[in-house]
Amino acid sequence: MLFSCDSIVTESASKQIEEQLRRAMQEGRLRADQQLPTEAELAERFGVSRPTIREALKRLAAQNLIRSKRGPAGGNFVNCPSLHEAGMNLVTPVLLLTSTGEFDAAALCEARSLIESNLLELSVQRRTDEHLAELQLALDELSRPEADHAAFCAAELRFHRTLVRAAGNKVIEYFSYALLEGLQPIGSLVTDAPHDRSRLAELHRDLLMALRSQDLYAAKRAFEAYTQRRHALYAAAVAQYVAGGAGGAAAGASDPLPA
C-alpha cells in the first residue's frame, strides 16, 4: 500500500479516514485512476468497522475525489476531476460567504472586472477560431428577443467563460469559476427588461468585434463600457433587494436604467 494509516480515535472516525485518504491523494501517494483497497482491507488497516469506511468513502465521493465501478474489475478509484468539475467546487463556498454577508456584490464585481480586464490582452492575442465561434453562439442567444431570462443569463455566462478560456491560462480559468458563477444569483435579479438586455447584447457585440480584429484598445473600451453597465445593474438590483426583499428586487428589475 502506498500510504500509511494513522491510528483513529473513536470520535469522527470516518472524517479522519476521509482526511487521511484525501491527503494521500494530494501528496501523490494515491494517484489518479488508482484503485483503493477494498472496504474490508481499509477497515482492517484503520482498525474500524466497514460502515465507518463506507461513510468515509461517501464523503470522498461527494467531493468528486473517488468514483465507484461495478463488476468483476470494480471498486473505488481515485478520480481525476475535469477543470470544470474542480472549478465548480469553488462556487458553493463563494455563494455561502455571499449569503452570510462576508462577501458583497460590489467586491465580487470588482474582483471579476479586475481579472477579466487584465486577461483581455491575452484573450485578444490567443483567441482561436473555435473561441470566436463559441462567443458568436453565445452572442446569438443574447441577441434573441424571445430568449427567456434564464437563457439570457446562461448565454452571458457562457460568453464570459469563453472569454476567460481564450486567454489560455488554465490556473486563472480555474479560479474564475468562483467569480463568474458566484455572481449568477445576483445576475438573476437583473437584465429582465428588454432595454437592459438589448444594451448588454450590443456591448457584447462590440467586444466580440474587437476580439475578431484583435484590436486591444477597442476590446478594453468595450469591456469598460460593459463593466460600467453591469455594475449599475447589480447596484440597482442589490438596492432593490435590500429595500423590499427578494420579491421587490424581482419586481424592480424590470425598470430600465438610462442607456
mmCIF file of C-alpha atoms in Angstrom:
data_model
loop_
_atom_site.group_PDB
_atom_site.id
_atom_site.type_symbol
_atom_site.label_atom_id
_atom_site.label_comp_id
_atom_site.label_asym_id
_atom_site.label_seq_id
_atom_site.Cartn_x
_atom_site.Cartn_y
_atom_site.Cartn_z
ATOM 1 C CA MET A 1 0.000 0.000 0.000
ATOM 2 C CA LEU A 2 1.385 3.434 -0.958
ATOM 3 C CA PHE A 3 0.200 5.357 2.107
ATOM 4 C CA SER A 4 0.432 4.802 5.858
ATOM 5 C CA CYS A 5 -2.565 4.577 8.137
ATOM 6 C CA ASP A 6 -2.513 6.648 11.306
ATOM 7 C CA SER A 7 -4.376 5.415 14.349
ATOM 8 C CA ILE A 8 -8.003 6.502 14.583
ATOM 9 C CA VAL A 9 -9.851 7.813 17.624
ATOM 10 C CA THR A 10 -13.499 6.883 18.079
ATOM 11 C CA GLU A 11 -14.932 10.376 17.559
ATOM 12 C CA SER A 12 -15.476 11.317 13.884
ATOM 13 C CA ALA A 13 -13.533 8.303 12.706
ATOM 14 C CA SER A 14 -14.990 8.494 9.198
ATOM 15 C CA LYS A 15 -13.922 12.136 8.877
ATOM 16 C CA GLN A 16 -10.372 11.314 9.981
ATOM 17 C CA ILE A 17 -10.162 8.493 7.465
ATOM 18 C CA GLU A 18 -11.519 10.762 4.745
ATOM 19 C CA GLU A 19 -8.856 13.363 5.585
ATOM 20 C CA GLN A 20 -6.050 10.778 5.549
ATOM 21 C CA LEU A 21 -7.125 9.415 2.177
ATOM 22 C CA ARG A 22 -7.563 12.918 0.749
ATOM 23 C CA ARG A 23 -4.098 13.889 1.999
ATOM 24 C CA ALA A 24 -2.640 10.786 0.337
ATOM 25 C CA MET A 25 -4.218 11.932 -2.952
ATOM 26 C CA GLN A 26 -2.930 15.479 -2.551
ATOM 27 C CA GLU A 27 0.599 14.256 -1.863
ATOM 28 C CA GLY A 28 0.583 11.854 -4.799
ATOM 29 C CA ARG A 29 0.723 8.680 -2.726
ATOM 30 C CA LEU A 30 -2.639 7.788 -4.214
ATOM 31 C CA ARG A 31 -2.667 8.664 -7.896
ATOM 32 C CA ALA A 32 -5.424 9.381 -10.401
ATOM 33 C CA ASP A 33 -7.230 6.224 -11.556
ATOM 34 C CA GLN A 34 -5.534 4.117 -8.871
ATOM 35 C CA GLN A 35 -7.829 1.589 -7.208
ATOM 36 C CA LEU A 36 -8.316 1.883 -3.469
ATOM 37 C CA PRO A 37 -8.156 -1.192 -1.232
ATOM 38 C CA THR A 38 -11.484 -2.881 -0.568
ATOM 39 C CA GLU A 39 -13.721 -1.749 2.276
ATOM 40 C CA ALA A 40 -12.701 -4.821 4.263
ATOM 41 C CA GLU A 41 -8.988 -4.112 3.720
ATOM 42 C CA LEU A 42 -9.361 -0.471 4.690
ATOM 43 C CA ALA A 43 -11.377 -1.414 7.775
ATOM 44 C CA GLU A 44 -8.619 -3.782 8.865
ATOM 45 C CA ARG A 45 -5.839 -1.277 8.224
ATOM 46 C CA PHE A 46 -7.578 1.564 10.066
ATOM 47 C CA GLY A 47 -8.988 -0.665 12.793
ATOM 48 C CA VAL A 48 -12.606 0.408 12.292
ATOM 49 C CA SER A 49 -15.857 -1.115 11.043
ATOM 50 C CA ARG A 50 -16.819 -1.323 7.385
ATOM 51 C CA PRO A 51 -19.746 1.100 7.840
ATOM 52 C CA THR A 52 -17.232 3.686 9.076
ATOM 53 C CA ILE A 53 -15.102 3.115 5.967
ATOM 54 C CA ARG A 54 -18.217 3.319 3.811
ATOM 55 C CA GLU A 55 -19.079 6.700 5.335
ATOM 56 C CA ALA A 56 -15.551 7.995 4.680
ATOM 57 C CA LEU A 57 -15.772 6.866 1.059
ATOM 58 C CA LYS A 58 -19.145 8.598 0.692
ATOM 59 C CA ARG A 59 -17.525 11.820 1.867
ATOM 60 C CA LEU A 60 -14.789 11.475 -0.748
ATOM 61 C CA ALA A 61 -17.314 10.642 -3.466
ATOM 62 C CA ALA A 62 -19.344 13.735 -2.561
ATOM 63 C CA GLN A 63 -16.217 15.808 -3.250
ATOM 64 C CA ASN A 64 -15.772 14.003 -6.575
ATOM 65 C CA LEU A 65 -12.421 12.656 -5.373
ATOM 66 C CA ILE A 66 -13.266 8.999 -5.959
ATOM 67 C CA ARG A 67 -15.604 7.103 -8.264
ATOM 68 C CA SER A 68 -17.151 3.657 -7.966
ATOM 69 C CA LYS A 69 -17.115 0.997 -10.645
ATOM 70 C CA ARG A 70 -19.254 -2.144 -10.578
ATOM 71 C CA GLY A 71 -18.454 -5.589 -11.890
ATOM 72 C CA PRO A 72 -15.579 -8.081 -11.556
ATOM 73 C CA ALA A 73 -12.999 -5.336 -12.088
ATOM 74 C CA GLY A 74 -14.949 -2.874 -9.978
ATOM 75 C CA GLY A 75 -14.128 -0.991 -6.818
ATOM 76 C CA ASN A 76 -13.340 2.528 -5.754
ATOM 77 C CA PHE A 77 -10.877 4.538 -7.834
ATOM 78 C CA VAL A 78 -9.140 7.867 -7.324
ATOM 79 C CA ASN A 79 -10.893 10.338 -9.564
ATOM 80 C CA CYS A 80 -9.258 12.950 -11.763
ATOM 81 C CA PRO A 81 -11.796 15.794 -11.909
ATOM 82 C CA SER A 82 -12.037 17.929 -15.014
ATOM 83 C CA LEU A 83 -11.186 21.611 -14.834
ATOM 84 C CA HIS A 84 -14.917 22.382 -14.899
ATOM 85 C CA GLU A 85 -15.697 19.965 -12.068
ATOM 86 C CA ALA A 86 -12.838 21.305 -9.944
ATOM 87 C CA GLY A 87 -13.816 24.891 -10.665
ATOM 88 C CA MET A 88 -17.449 24.307 -9.742
ATOM 89 C CA ASN A 89 -16.286 23.124 -6.294
ATOM 90 C CA LEU A 90 -15.229 26.730 -5.655
ATOM 91 C CA VAL A 91 -18.691 28.102 -6.307
ATOM 92 C CA THR A 92 -20.611 26.859 -3.257
ATOM 93 C CA PRO A 93 -18.247 28.437 -0.685
ATOM 94 C CA VAL A 94 -18.485 31.768 -2.528
ATOM 95 C CA LEU A 95 -22.280 31.593 -2.561
ATOM 96 C CA LEU A 96 -22.325 30.780 1.147
ATOM 97 C CA LEU A 97 -19.931 33.618 2.009
ATOM 98 C CA THR A 98 -22.058 35.981 -0.058
ATOM 99 C CA SER A 99 -25.302 34.866 1.577
ATOM 100 C CA THR A 100 -23.805 35.420 5.055
ATOM 101 C CA GLY A 101 -22.551 38.895 4.143
ATOM 102 C CA GLU A 102 -18.848 38.059 4.221
ATOM 103 C CA PHE A 103 -18.665 38.929 0.515
ATOM 104 C CA ASP A 104 -20.789 41.642 -1.052
ATOM 105 C CA ALA A 105 -21.821 42.168 -4.654
ATOM 106 C CA ALA A 106 -19.557 45.189 -5.092
ATOM 107 C CA ALA A 107 -16.469 43.211 -4.065
ATOM 108 C CA LEU A 108 -17.362 40.310 -6.352
ATOM 109 C CA CYS A 109 -17.970 42.666 -9.277
ATOM 110 C CA GLU A 110 -14.686 44.444 -8.637
ATOM 111 C CA ALA A 111 -12.715 41.199 -8.448
ATOM 112 C CA ARG A 112 -14.338 39.831 -11.594
ATOM 113 C CA SER A 113 -13.673 43.032 -13.530
ATOM 114 C CA LEU A 114 -10.024 43.069 -12.454
ATOM 115 C CA ILE A 115 -9.494 39.502 -13.625
ATOM 116 C CA GLU A 116 -11.299 39.832 -16.936
ATOM 117 C CA SER A 117 -9.848 43.238 -17.826
ATOM 118 C CA ASN A 118 -6.306 42.067 -17.121
ATOM 119 C CA LEU A 119 -6.888 38.933 -19.199
ATOM 120 C CA LEU A 120 -8.100 40.878 -22.221
ATOM 121 C CA GLU A 121 -4.662 41.295 -23.749
ATOM 122 C CA LEU A 122 -4.080 37.536 -23.608
ATOM 123 C CA SER A 123 -7.574 36.810 -24.936
ATOM 124 C CA VAL A 124 -7.055 39.200 -27.852
ATOM 125 C CA GLN A 125 -3.689 37.614 -28.674
ATOM 126 C CA ARG A 126 -4.582 33.965 -28.156
ATOM 127 C CA ARG A 127 -8.219 33.646 -29.233
ATOM 128 C CA THR A 128 -8.801 30.958 -31.841
ATOM 129 C CA ASP A 129 -11.478 30.468 -34.469
ATOM 130 C CA GLU A 130 -13.080 27.978 -32.079
ATOM 131 C CA HIS A 131 -13.278 30.611 -29.342
ATOM 132 C CA LEU A 132 -14.764 33.134 -31.761
ATOM 133 C CA ALA A 133 -17.382 30.605 -32.862
ATOM 134 C CA GLU A 134 -18.361 29.879 -29.247
ATOM 135 C CA LEU A 135 -18.569 33.595 -28.480
ATOM 136 C CA GLN A 136 -20.763 34.118 -31.545
ATOM 137 C CA LEU A 137 -23.149 31.368 -30.429
ATOM 138 C CA ALA A 138 -23.451 32.985 -27.016
ATOM 139 C CA LEU A 139 -23.996 36.392 -28.608
ATOM 140 C CA ASP A 140 -26.708 34.986 -30.879
ATOM 141 C CA GLU A 141 -28.567 33.781 -27.788
ATOM 142 C CA LEU A 142 -28.045 37.115 -26.014
ATOM 143 C CA SER A 143 -29.489 38.918 -29.030
ATOM 144 C CA ARG A 144 -32.544 36.685 -29.386
ATOM 145 C CA PRO A 145 -35.598 38.756 -28.297
ATOM 146 C CA GLU A 146 -37.652 35.699 -27.450
ATOM 147 C CA ALA A 147 -34.968 34.192 -25.174
ATOM 148 C CA ASP A 148 -36.274 33.896 -21.626
ATOM 149 C CA HIS A 149 -34.480 35.367 -18.642
ATOM 150 C CA ALA A 150 -32.692 32.152 -17.674
ATOM 151 C CA ALA A 151 -31.449 31.591 -21.223
ATOM 152 C CA PHE A 152 -30.123 35.164 -21.403
ATOM 153 C CA CYS A 153 -28.202 34.803 -18.128
ATOM 154 C CA ALA A 154 -26.792 31.426 -19.210
ATOM 155 C CA ALA A 155 -25.657 32.872 -22.548
ATOM 156 C CA GLU A 156 -23.943 35.791 -20.837
ATOM 157 C CA LEU A 157 -22.115 33.421 -18.501
ATOM 158 C CA ARG A 158 -21.097 31.260 -21.487
ATOM 159 C CA PHE A 159 -19.716 34.318 -23.292
ATOM 160 C CA HIS A 160 -17.533 35.336 -20.357
ATOM 161 C CA ARG A 161 -16.471 31.787 -19.577
ATOM 162 C CA THR A 162 -15.224 31.543 -23.195
ATOM 163 C CA LEU A 163 -13.559 34.951 -22.939
ATOM 164 C CA VAL A 164 -11.550 33.749 -19.929
ATOM 165 C CA ARG A 165 -10.743 30.427 -21.600
ATOM 166 C CA ALA A 166 -9.455 32.251 -24.698
ATOM 167 C CA ALA A 167 -6.651 33.720 -22.570
ATOM 168 C CA GLY A 168 -5.154 30.230 -22.390
ATOM 169 C CA ASN A 169 -4.290 30.272 -18.680
ATOM 170 C CA LYS A 170 -5.916 27.279 -17.004
ATOM 171 C CA VAL A 171 -4.975 28.371 -13.483
ATOM 172 C CA ILE A 172 -6.838 31.661 -13.852
ATOM 173 C CA GLU A 173 -9.666 29.857 -15.625
ATOM 174 C CA TYR A 174 -9.986 27.569 -12.606
ATOM 175 C CA PHE A 175 -10.163 30.401 -10.079
ATOM 176 C CA SER A 176 -12.517 32.426 -12.267
ATOM 177 C CA TYR A 177 -15.326 29.951 -11.579
ATOM 178 C CA ALA A 178 -15.698 31.434 -8.103
ATOM 179 C CA LEU A 179 -16.406 34.870 -9.581
ATOM 180 C CA LEU A 180 -18.323 34.130 -12.772
ATOM 181 C CA GLU A 181 -20.667 31.536 -11.312
ATOM 182 C CA GLY A 182 -20.570 33.234 -7.907
ATOM 183 C CA LEU A 183 -22.310 36.299 -9.339
ATOM 184 C CA GLN A 184 -25.089 34.322 -11.027
ATOM 185 C CA PRO A 185 -27.654 34.627 -8.207
ATOM 186 C CA ILE A 186 -27.310 38.413 -8.335
ATOM 187 C CA GLY A 187 -27.406 38.339 -12.122
ATOM 188 C CA SER A 188 -30.718 36.517 -11.970
ATOM 189 C CA LEU A 189 -32.242 39.631 -10.408
ATOM 190 C CA VAL A 190 -31.314 41.913 -13.304
ATOM 191 C CA THR A 191 -31.360 42.143 -17.119
ATOM 192 C CA ASP A 192 -35.009 41.145 -17.362
ATOM 193 C CA ALA A 193 -36.021 44.425 -19.013
ATOM 194 C CA PRO A 194 -35.779 44.415 -22.848
ATOM 195 C CA HIS A 195 -33.984 47.773 -22.689
ATOM 196 C CA ASP A 196 -31.216 46.350 -20.479
ATOM 197 C CA ARG A 197 -30.897 43.112 -22.421
ATOM 198 C CA SER A 198 -30.614 44.918 -25.732
ATOM 199 C CA ARG A 199 -27.886 47.202 -24.425
ATOM 200 C CA LEU A 200 -25.898 44.347 -22.903
ATOM 201 C CA ALA A 201 -26.125 42.363 -26.145
ATOM 202 C CA GLU A 202 -24.835 45.407 -28.024
ATOM 203 C CA LEU A 203 -21.860 45.743 -25.670
ATOM 204 C CA HIS A 204 -21.009 42.054 -26.080
ATOM 205 C CA ARG A 205 -21.207 42.506 -29.852
ATOM 206 C CA ASP A 206 -18.663 45.348 -29.656
ATOM 207 C CA LEU A 207 -16.362 43.188 -27.564
ATOM 208 C CA LEU A 208 -16.583 40.272 -29.990
ATOM 209 C CA MET A 209 -15.811 42.554 -32.947
ATOM 210 C CA ALA A 210 -12.686 43.770 -31.161
ATOM 211 C CA LEU A 211 -11.608 40.191 -30.473
ATOM 212 C CA ARG A 212 -12.121 39.250 -34.127
ATOM 213 C CA SER A 213 -9.917 42.115 -35.307
ATOM 214 C CA GLN A 214 -7.507 41.613 -32.379
ATOM 215 C CA ASP A 215 -7.852 45.281 -31.508
ATOM 216 C CA LEU A 216 -6.807 45.534 -27.852
ATOM 217 C CA TYR A 217 -7.769 49.193 -27.482
ATOM 218 C CA ALA A 218 -11.285 48.560 -28.815
ATOM 219 C CA ALA A 219 -11.601 45.457 -26.612
ATOM 220 C CA LYS A 220 -10.667 47.407 -23.480
ATOM 221 C CA ARG A 221 -13.063 50.205 -24.383
ATOM 222 C CA ALA A 222 -15.913 47.741 -24.996
ATOM 223 C CA PHE A 223 -15.218 45.859 -21.791
ATOM 224 C CA GLU A 224 -15.088 49.061 -19.751
ATOM 225 C CA ALA A 225 -18.479 50.092 -21.129
ATOM 226 C CA TYR A 226 -19.865 46.650 -20.328
ATOM 227 C CA THR A 227 -18.432 46.751 -16.801
ATOM 228 C CA GLN A 228 -19.962 50.138 -16.045
ATOM 229 C CA ARG A 229 -23.338 48.992 -17.304
ATOM 230 C CA ARG A 230 -23.230 45.691 -15.440
ATOM 231 C CA HIS A 231 -22.156 47.325 -12.178
ATOM 232 C CA ALA A 232 -25.031 49.794 -12.412
ATOM 233 C CA LEU A 233 -27.486 46.939 -12.881
ATOM 234 C CA TYR A 234 -26.004 44.961 -9.984
ATOM 235 C CA ALA A 235 -26.099 48.002 -7.685
ATOM 236 C CA ALA A 236 -29.728 48.678 -8.588
ATOM 237 C CA ALA A 237 -30.716 45.054 -8.011
ATOM 238 C CA VAL A 238 -28.977 44.870 -4.645
ATOM 239 C CA ALA A 239 -30.530 48.174 -3.533
ATOM 240 C CA GLN A 240 -33.984 46.923 -4.516
ATOM 241 C CA TYR A 241 -33.369 43.625 -2.731
ATOM 242 C CA VAL A 242 -32.321 45.359 0.484
ATOM 243 C CA ALA A 243 -35.215 47.813 0.317
ATOM 244 C CA GLY A 244 -38.006 45.390 -0.490
ATOM 245 C CA GLY A 245 -36.719 41.824 -0.189
ATOM 246 C CA ALA A 246 -36.343 39.289 -2.992
ATOM 247 C CA GLY A 247 -39.853 39.956 -4.286
ATOM 248 C CA GLY A 248 -39.172 43.681 -4.518
ATOM 249 C CA ALA A 249 -35.911 43.074 -6.356
ATOM 250 C CA ALA A 250 -37.537 40.797 -8.873
ATOM 251 C CA ALA A 251 -40.309 43.280 -9.484
ATOM 252 C CA GLY A 252 -37.976 46.259 -9.686
ATOM 253 C CA ALA A 253 -35.574 44.540 -12.057
ATOM 254 C CA SER A 254 -37.878 45.317 -14.950
ATOM 255 C CA ASP A 255 -37.374 49.074 -14.522
ATOM 256 C CA PRO A 256 -34.804 50.098 -17.148
ATOM 257 C CA LEU A 257 -31.761 52.202 -16.352
ATOM 258 C CA PRO A 258 -30.672 55.048 -18.588
ATOM 259 C CA ALA A 259 -28.544 53.935 -21.540
#
